[in-house]
Amino acid sequence: MCIRDRACAGQASWHEFAAAALELAHAAGLLPRVTPPAAIARLSQALAAALAAPKTLERMRELGVEPAPPELASPAGFAAFLREEYERSREAVRLADLKKE
C-alpha cells in the first residue's frame, strides 16, 4: 500500500521513482531482551491500551502515523512482521545484486 506524505505531495514516491516491484515499510516497536514473558505480556497490554486512547490516536494521525493493525500489534505478530520484512529485504538485495562496500 502506498500512502503519500502530504509534506512531499509534489515529489515522486519511491514506488513511482525507482522501484515499482519493491514495497518498503517502516515500523516502530519495542524489542525487549531477556525479559520474562509475563512482563512482556503486561507491557504489550499497557502499550495496546495507550495506543487505543482517543487522544493518542488523534495525535498519531496528526503526525501522519497509523497504528499497526491488531494482528501485528502483539509480540508474536510484530516478530512475524519483522521476519517477513527481513526475508523480503534480503531477497530485494539479492535481486538488485547489491554488495557491501
CSV table of N, CA and C in Angstrom, one decimal:
chain,number,residue,atom,x,y,z
A,1,MET,N,0.8,-1.2,0.0
A,1,MET,CA,0.0,0.0,0.0
A,1,MET,C,0.9,1.2,0.0
A,2,CYS,N,0.6,2.2,-0.8
A,2,CYS,CA,1.4,3.4,-0.9
A,2,CYS,C,0.5,4.6,-0.3
A,3,ILE,N,1.0,5.2,0.7
A,3,ILE,CA,0.3,6.4,1.2
A,3,ILE,C,1.3,7.6,1.1
A,4,ARG,N,0.8,8.6,0.3
A,4,ARG,CA,1.6,9.7,0.0
A,4,ARG,C,1.6,10.7,1.2
A,5,ASP,N,2.8,11.1,1.6
A,5,ASP,CA,3.0,12.0,2.7
A,5,ASP,C,2.6,13.4,2.2
A,6,ARG,N,1.7,14.1,2.9
A,6,ARG,CA,1.3,15.4,2.5
A,6,ARG,C,2.5,16.4,2.3
A,7,ALA,N,3.5,16.2,3.2
A,7,ALA,CA,4.6,17.1,3.1
A,7,ALA,C,5.4,17.0,1.8
A,8,CYS,N,5.3,15.8,1.2
A,8,CYS,CA,6.0,15.6,-0.1
A,8,CYS,C,5.1,15.4,-1.3
A,9,ALA,N,4.0,16.1,-1.3
A,9,ALA,CA,3.0,15.9,-2.3
A,9,ALA,C,3.5,16.1,-3.7
A,10,GLY,N,4.5,17.0,-3.9
A,10,GLY,CA,4.9,17.3,-5.2
A,10,GLY,C,6.1,16.4,-5.7
A,11,GLN,N,6.5,15.5,-4.9
A,11,GLN,CA,7.6,14.6,-5.3
A,11,GLN,C,7.1,13.2,-5.6
A,12,ALA,N,7.9,12.5,-6.5
A,12,ALA,CA,7.6,11.2,-6.8
A,12,ALA,C,7.8,10.3,-5.6
A,13,SER,N,6.9,9.3,-5.4
A,13,SER,CA,7.1,8.3,-4.3
A,13,SER,C,8.3,7.4,-4.7
A,14,TRP,N,8.8,6.6,-3.8
A,14,TRP,CA,9.8,5.7,-4.1
A,14,TRP,C,9.3,4.7,-5.1
A,15,HIS,N,8.1,4.3,-5.0
A,15,HIS,CA,7.5,3.4,-6.0
A,15,HIS,C,7.5,4.0,-7.4
A,16,GLU,N,7.0,5.2,-7.5
A,16,GLU,CA,7.0,5.9,-8.8
A,16,GLU,C,8.4,6.2,-9.4
A,17,PHE,N,9.3,6.5,-8.5
A,17,PHE,CA,10.7,6.9,-8.9
A,17,PHE,C,11.5,5.7,-9.4
A,18,ALA,N,11.5,4.6,-8.6
A,18,ALA,CA,12.5,3.6,-8.9
A,18,ALA,C,12.1,2.2,-8.7
A,19,ALA,N,11.2,1.9,-7.9
A,19,ALA,CA,11.0,0.5,-7.5
A,19,ALA,C,9.6,0.0,-7.5
A,20,ALA,N,9.0,-0.1,-8.7
A,20,ALA,CA,7.6,-0.5,-8.7
A,20,ALA,C,7.5,-1.9,-8.2
A,21,ALA,N,8.5,-2.7,-8.2
A,21,ALA,CA,8.4,-4.1,-7.7
A,21,ALA,C,8.8,-4.2,-6.3
A,22,LEU,N,9.2,-3.2,-5.7
A,22,LEU,CA,9.7,-3.2,-4.3
A,22,LEU,C,8.8,-2.4,-3.4
A,23,GLU,N,8.3,-3.0,-2.3
A,23,GLU,CA,7.5,-2.4,-1.4
A,23,GLU,C,8.3,-2.1,-0.1
A,24,LEU,N,8.3,-0.9,0.3
A,24,LEU,CA,9.0,-0.5,1.6
A,24,LEU,C,8.0,-0.2,2.7
A,25,ALA,N,8.3,-0.7,3.9
A,25,ALA,CA,7.5,-0.4,5.0
A,25,ALA,C,8.4,0.1,6.1
A,26,HIS,N,7.8,0.8,7.0
A,26,HIS,CA,8.5,1.2,8.2
A,26,HIS,C,7.7,0.8,9.4
A,27,ALA,N,8.4,0.6,10.5
A,27,ALA,CA,7.7,0.2,11.7
A,27,ALA,C,8.5,0.6,12.9
A,28,ALA,N,7.8,0.8,14.0
A,28,ALA,CA,8.5,1.1,15.3
A,28,ALA,C,7.9,0.2,16.3
A,29,GLY,N,8.7,-0.4,17.1
A,29,GLY,CA,8.2,-1.3,18.2
A,29,GLY,C,9.2,-1.4,19.3
A,30,LEU,N,8.8,-2.1,20.3
A,30,LEU,CA,9.7,-2.4,21.4
A,30,LEU,C,10.2,-3.8,21.2
A,31,LEU,N,11.5,-4.0,21.5
A,31,LEU,CA,12.2,-5.3,21.3
A,31,LEU,C,12.9,-5.6,22.6
A,32,PRO,N,12.2,-5.9,23.7
A,32,PRO,CA,12.9,-6.2,24.9
A,32,PRO,C,13.7,-7.5,24.9
A,33,ARG,N,14.9,-7.4,25.4
A,33,ARG,CA,15.8,-8.6,25.5
A,33,ARG,C,15.8,-9.1,26.9
A,34,VAL,N,15.9,-10.4,27.1
A,34,VAL,CA,16.0,-11.0,28.4
A,34,VAL,C,14.9,-10.5,29.3
A,35,THR,N,13.7,-10.5,28.9
A,35,THR,CA,12.6,-10.0,29.7
A,35,THR,C,11.6,-11.2,29.9
A,36,PRO,N,11.2,-11.4,31.1
A,36,PRO,CA,10.3,-12.5,31.4
A,36,PRO,C,9.0,-12.4,30.5
A,37,PRO,N,8.5,-13.5,30.1
A,37,PRO,CA,7.2,-13.5,29.3
A,37,PRO,C,6.1,-12.7,29.9
A,38,ALA,N,5.9,-12.9,31.2
A,38,ALA,CA,4.8,-12.2,32.0
A,38,ALA,C,5.0,-10.7,31.9
A,39,ALA,N,6.2,-10.2,32.0
A,39,ALA,CA,6.5,-8.8,31.9
A,39,ALA,C,6.2,-8.3,30.4
A,40,ILE,N,6.6,-9.1,29.4
A,40,ILE,CA,6.3,-8.7,28.0
A,40,ILE,C,4.8,-8.6,27.8
A,41,ALA,N,4.0,-9.6,28.4
A,41,ALA,CA,2.6,-9.6,28.2
A,41,ALA,C,2.0,-8.3,28.9
A,42,ARG,N,2.4,-8.0,30.1
A,42,ARG,CA,1.9,-6.7,30.7
A,42,ARG,C,2.3,-5.5,29.9
A,43,LEU,N,3.5,-5.4,29.5
A,43,LEU,CA,3.9,-4.3,28.7
A,43,LEU,C,3.1,-4.2,27.4
A,44,SER,N,2.9,-5.3,26.7
A,44,SER,CA,2.1,-5.3,25.5
A,44,SER,C,0.7,-4.8,25.7
A,45,GLN,N,0.1,-5.3,26.8
A,45,GLN,CA,-1.3,-4.9,27.2
A,45,GLN,C,-1.3,-3.4,27.5
A,46,ALA,N,-0.4,-2.9,28.2
A,46,ALA,CA,-0.3,-1.4,28.6
A,46,ALA,C,-0.1,-0.6,27.3
A,47,LEU,N,0.8,-1.1,26.4
A,47,LEU,CA,1.0,-0.3,25.2
A,47,LEU,C,-0.2,-0.3,24.3
A,48,ALA,N,-0.9,-1.4,24.2
A,48,ALA,CA,-2.1,-1.5,23.4
A,48,ALA,C,-3.2,-0.6,23.9
A,49,ALA,N,-3.3,-0.5,25.2
A,49,ALA,CA,-4.3,0.4,25.9
A,49,ALA,C,-3.9,1.9,25.6
A,50,ALA,N,-2.7,2.2,25.7
A,50,ALA,CA,-2.2,3.6,25.4
A,50,ALA,C,-2.4,3.9,24.0
A,51,LEU,N,-2.2,3.0,23.1
A,51,LEU,CA,-2.3,3.3,21.6
A,51,LEU,C,-3.8,3.4,21.2
A,52,ALA,N,-4.7,2.8,22.0
A,52,ALA,CA,-6.1,2.8,21.7
A,52,ALA,C,-6.8,4.1,22.2
A,53,ALA,N,-6.1,4.8,23.1
A,53,ALA,CA,-6.7,6.0,23.7
A,53,ALA,C,-7.0,7.0,22.6
A,54,PRO,N,-8.2,7.6,22.6
A,54,PRO,CA,-8.6,8.6,21.6
A,54,PRO,C,-7.6,9.7,21.4
A,55,LYS,N,-7.0,10.3,22.5
A,55,LYS,CA,-6.1,11.4,22.3
A,55,LYS,C,-4.8,10.9,21.7
A,56,THR,N,-4.4,9.7,22.0
A,56,THR,CA,-3.2,9.2,21.4
A,56,THR,C,-3.4,8.9,19.9
A,57,LEU,N,-4.5,8.3,19.5
A,57,LEU,CA,-4.8,8.1,18.1
A,57,LEU,C,-4.9,9.4,17.4
A,58,GLU,N,-5.5,10.4,17.9
A,58,GLU,CA,-5.7,11.7,17.3
A,58,GLU,C,-4.3,12.3,17.0
A,59,ARG,N,-3.4,12.3,18.1
A,59,ARG,CA,-2.1,12.9,17.9
A,59,ARG,C,-1.2,12.1,16.9
A,60,MET,N,-1.3,10.8,16.9
A,60,MET,CA,-0.6,10.0,16.0
A,60,MET,C,-1.0,10.3,14.5
A,61,ARG,N,-2.3,10.5,14.3
A,61,ARG,CA,-2.8,10.8,13.0
A,61,ARG,C,-2.4,12.2,12.6
A,62,GLU,N,-2.4,13.1,13.5
A,62,GLU,CA,-1.9,14.5,13.2
A,62,GLU,C,-0.4,14.4,12.7
A,63,LEU,N,0.3,13.5,13.2
A,63,LEU,CA,1.7,13.3,12.8
A,63,LEU,C,1.9,12.4,11.6
A,64,GLY,N,0.8,11.9,11.1
A,64,GLY,CA,0.9,11.1,9.9
A,64,GLY,C,1.2,9.6,10.2
A,65,VAL,N,1.0,9.2,11.4
A,65,VAL,CA,1.3,7.9,11.8
A,65,VAL,C,0.0,7.1,12.0
A,66,GLU,N,0.0,5.9,11.5
A,66,GLU,CA,-1.2,5.0,11.7
A,66,GLU,C,-0.7,3.8,12.6
A,67,PRO,N,-1.5,3.5,13.6
A,67,PRO,CA,-1.1,2.4,14.5
A,67,PRO,C,-1.2,1.1,13.7
A,68,ALA,N,-0.4,0.1,14.1
A,68,ALA,CA,-0.4,-1.2,13.4
A,68,ALA,C,-1.8,-1.8,13.6
A,69,PRO,N,-2.2,-2.6,12.6
A,69,PRO,CA,-3.4,-3.4,12.8
A,69,PRO,C,-3.3,-4.4,13.9
A,70,PRO,N,-4.4,-4.8,14.5
A,70,PRO,CA,-4.3,-5.7,15.7
A,70,PRO,C,-3.4,-7.0,15.5
A,71,GLU,N,-3.5,-7.5,14.3
A,71,GLU,CA,-2.7,-8.8,14.0
A,71,GLU,C,-1.2,-8.5,14.1
A,72,LEU,N,-0.8,-7.3,13.9
A,72,LEU,CA,0.7,-7.0,14.0
A,72,LEU,C,1.1,-6.4,15.4
A,73,ALA,N,0.1,-6.0,16.2
A,73,ALA,CA,0.4,-5.3,17.4
A,73,ALA,C,0.8,-6.2,18.6
A,74,SER,N,0.6,-7.5,18.4
A,74,SER,CA,1.0,-8.4,19.5
A,74,SER,C,2.5,-8.7,19.4
A,75,PRO,N,3.2,-9.1,20.4
A,75,PRO,CA,4.6,-9.5,20.3
A,75,PRO,C,4.8,-10.6,19.2
A,76,ALA,N,4.0,-11.6,19.1
A,76,ALA,CA,4.1,-12.6,18.1
A,76,ALA,C,3.9,-12.0,16.7
A,77,GLY,N,2.9,-11.2,16.6
A,77,GLY,CA,2.6,-10.5,15.3
A,77,GLY,C,3.7,-9.6,14.8
A,78,PHE,N,4.3,-8.9,15.7
A,78,PHE,CA,5.4,-8.0,15.4
A,78,PHE,C,6.6,-8.8,15.0
A,79,ALA,N,6.9,-9.9,15.7
A,79,ALA,CA,8.0,-10.7,15.4
A,79,ALA,C,7.9,-11.3,14.0
A,80,ALA,N,6.6,-11.8,13.7
A,80,ALA,CA,6.4,-12.3,12.3
A,80,ALA,C,6.6,-11.3,11.3
A,81,PHE,N,6.1,-10.1,11.5
A,81,PHE,CA,6.2,-8.9,10.6
A,81,PHE,C,7.7,-8.7,10.3
A,82,LEU,N,8.5,-8.6,11.4
A,82,LEU,CA,10.0,-8.4,11.2
A,82,LEU,C,10.7,-9.5,10.4
A,83,ARG,N,10.3,-10.7,10.7
A,83,ARG,CA,10.9,-11.9,10.0
A,83,ARG,C,10.5,-11.7,8.5
A,84,GLU,N,9.3,-11.4,8.2
A,84,GLU,CA,8.8,-11.3,6.8
A,84,GLU,C,9.6,-10.1,6.1
A,85,GLU,N,9.7,-9.0,6.8
A,85,GLU,CA,10.4,-7.9,6.2
A,85,GLU,C,11.9,-8.2,6.0
A,86,TYR,N,12.5,-8.9,6.9
A,86,TYR,CA,13.9,-9.2,6.7
A,86,TYR,C,14.1,-10.1,5.5
A,87,GLU,N,13.2,-11.1,5.3
A,87,GLU,CA,13.3,-12.0,4.2
A,87,GLU,C,13.1,-11.3,2.9
A,88,ARG,N,12.1,-10.4,2.9
A,88,ARG,CA,11.7,-9.7,1.7
A,88,ARG,C,12.9,-8.7,1.3
A,89,SER,N,13.4,-8.0,2.3
A,89,SER,CA,14.6,-7.1,2.1
A,89,SER,C,15.8,-7.9,1.6
A,90,ARG,N,16.0,-9.1,2.2
A,90,ARG,CA,17.2,-9.9,1.8
A,90,ARG,C,17.0,-10.3,0.3
A,91,GLU,N,15.8,-10.7,-0.1
A,91,GLU,CA,15.6,-11.0,-1.5
A,91,GLU,C,15.8,-9.8,-2.4
A,92,ALA,N,15.3,-8.7,-2.0
A,92,ALA,CA,15.5,-7.5,-2.8
A,92,ALA,C,17.0,-7.1,-3.0
A,93,VAL,N,17.7,-7.3,-2.0
A,93,VAL,CA,19.2,-7.0,-2.1
A,93,VAL,C,19.8,-8.0,-3.0
A,94,ARG,N,19.4,-9.3,-2.9
A,94,ARG,CA,19.9,-10.3,-3.8
A,94,ARG,C,19.6,-10.0,-5.3
A,95,LEU,N,18.3,-9.7,-5.5
A,95,LEU,CA,17.9,-9.4,-6.9
A,95,LEU,C,18.5,-8.2,-7.5
A,96,ALA,N,18.8,-7.2,-6.7
A,96,ALA,CA,19.5,-6.0,-7.1
A,96,ALA,C,21.0,-6.1,-7.2
A,97,ASP,N,21.5,-7.3,-6.8
A,97,ASP,CA,22.9,-7.6,-6.7
A,97,ASP,C,23.7,-6.5,-6.0
A,98,LEU,N,23.1,-6.1,-4.9
A,98,LEU,CA,23.8,-5.1,-4.0
A,98,LEU,C,24.9,-5.8,-3.3
A,99,LYS,N,26.1,-5.1,-3.2
A,99,LYS,CA,27.2,-5.6,-2.5
A,99,LYS,C,27.7,-4.7,-1.4
A,100,LYS,N,28.2,-5.2,-0.3
A,100,LYS,CA,28.8,-4.4,0.7
A,100,LYS,C,30.1,-3.8,0.2
A,101,GLU,N,30.2,-2.5,0.5
A,101,GLU,CA,31.4,-1.8,0.0
A,101,GLU,C,32.3,-1.3,1.2
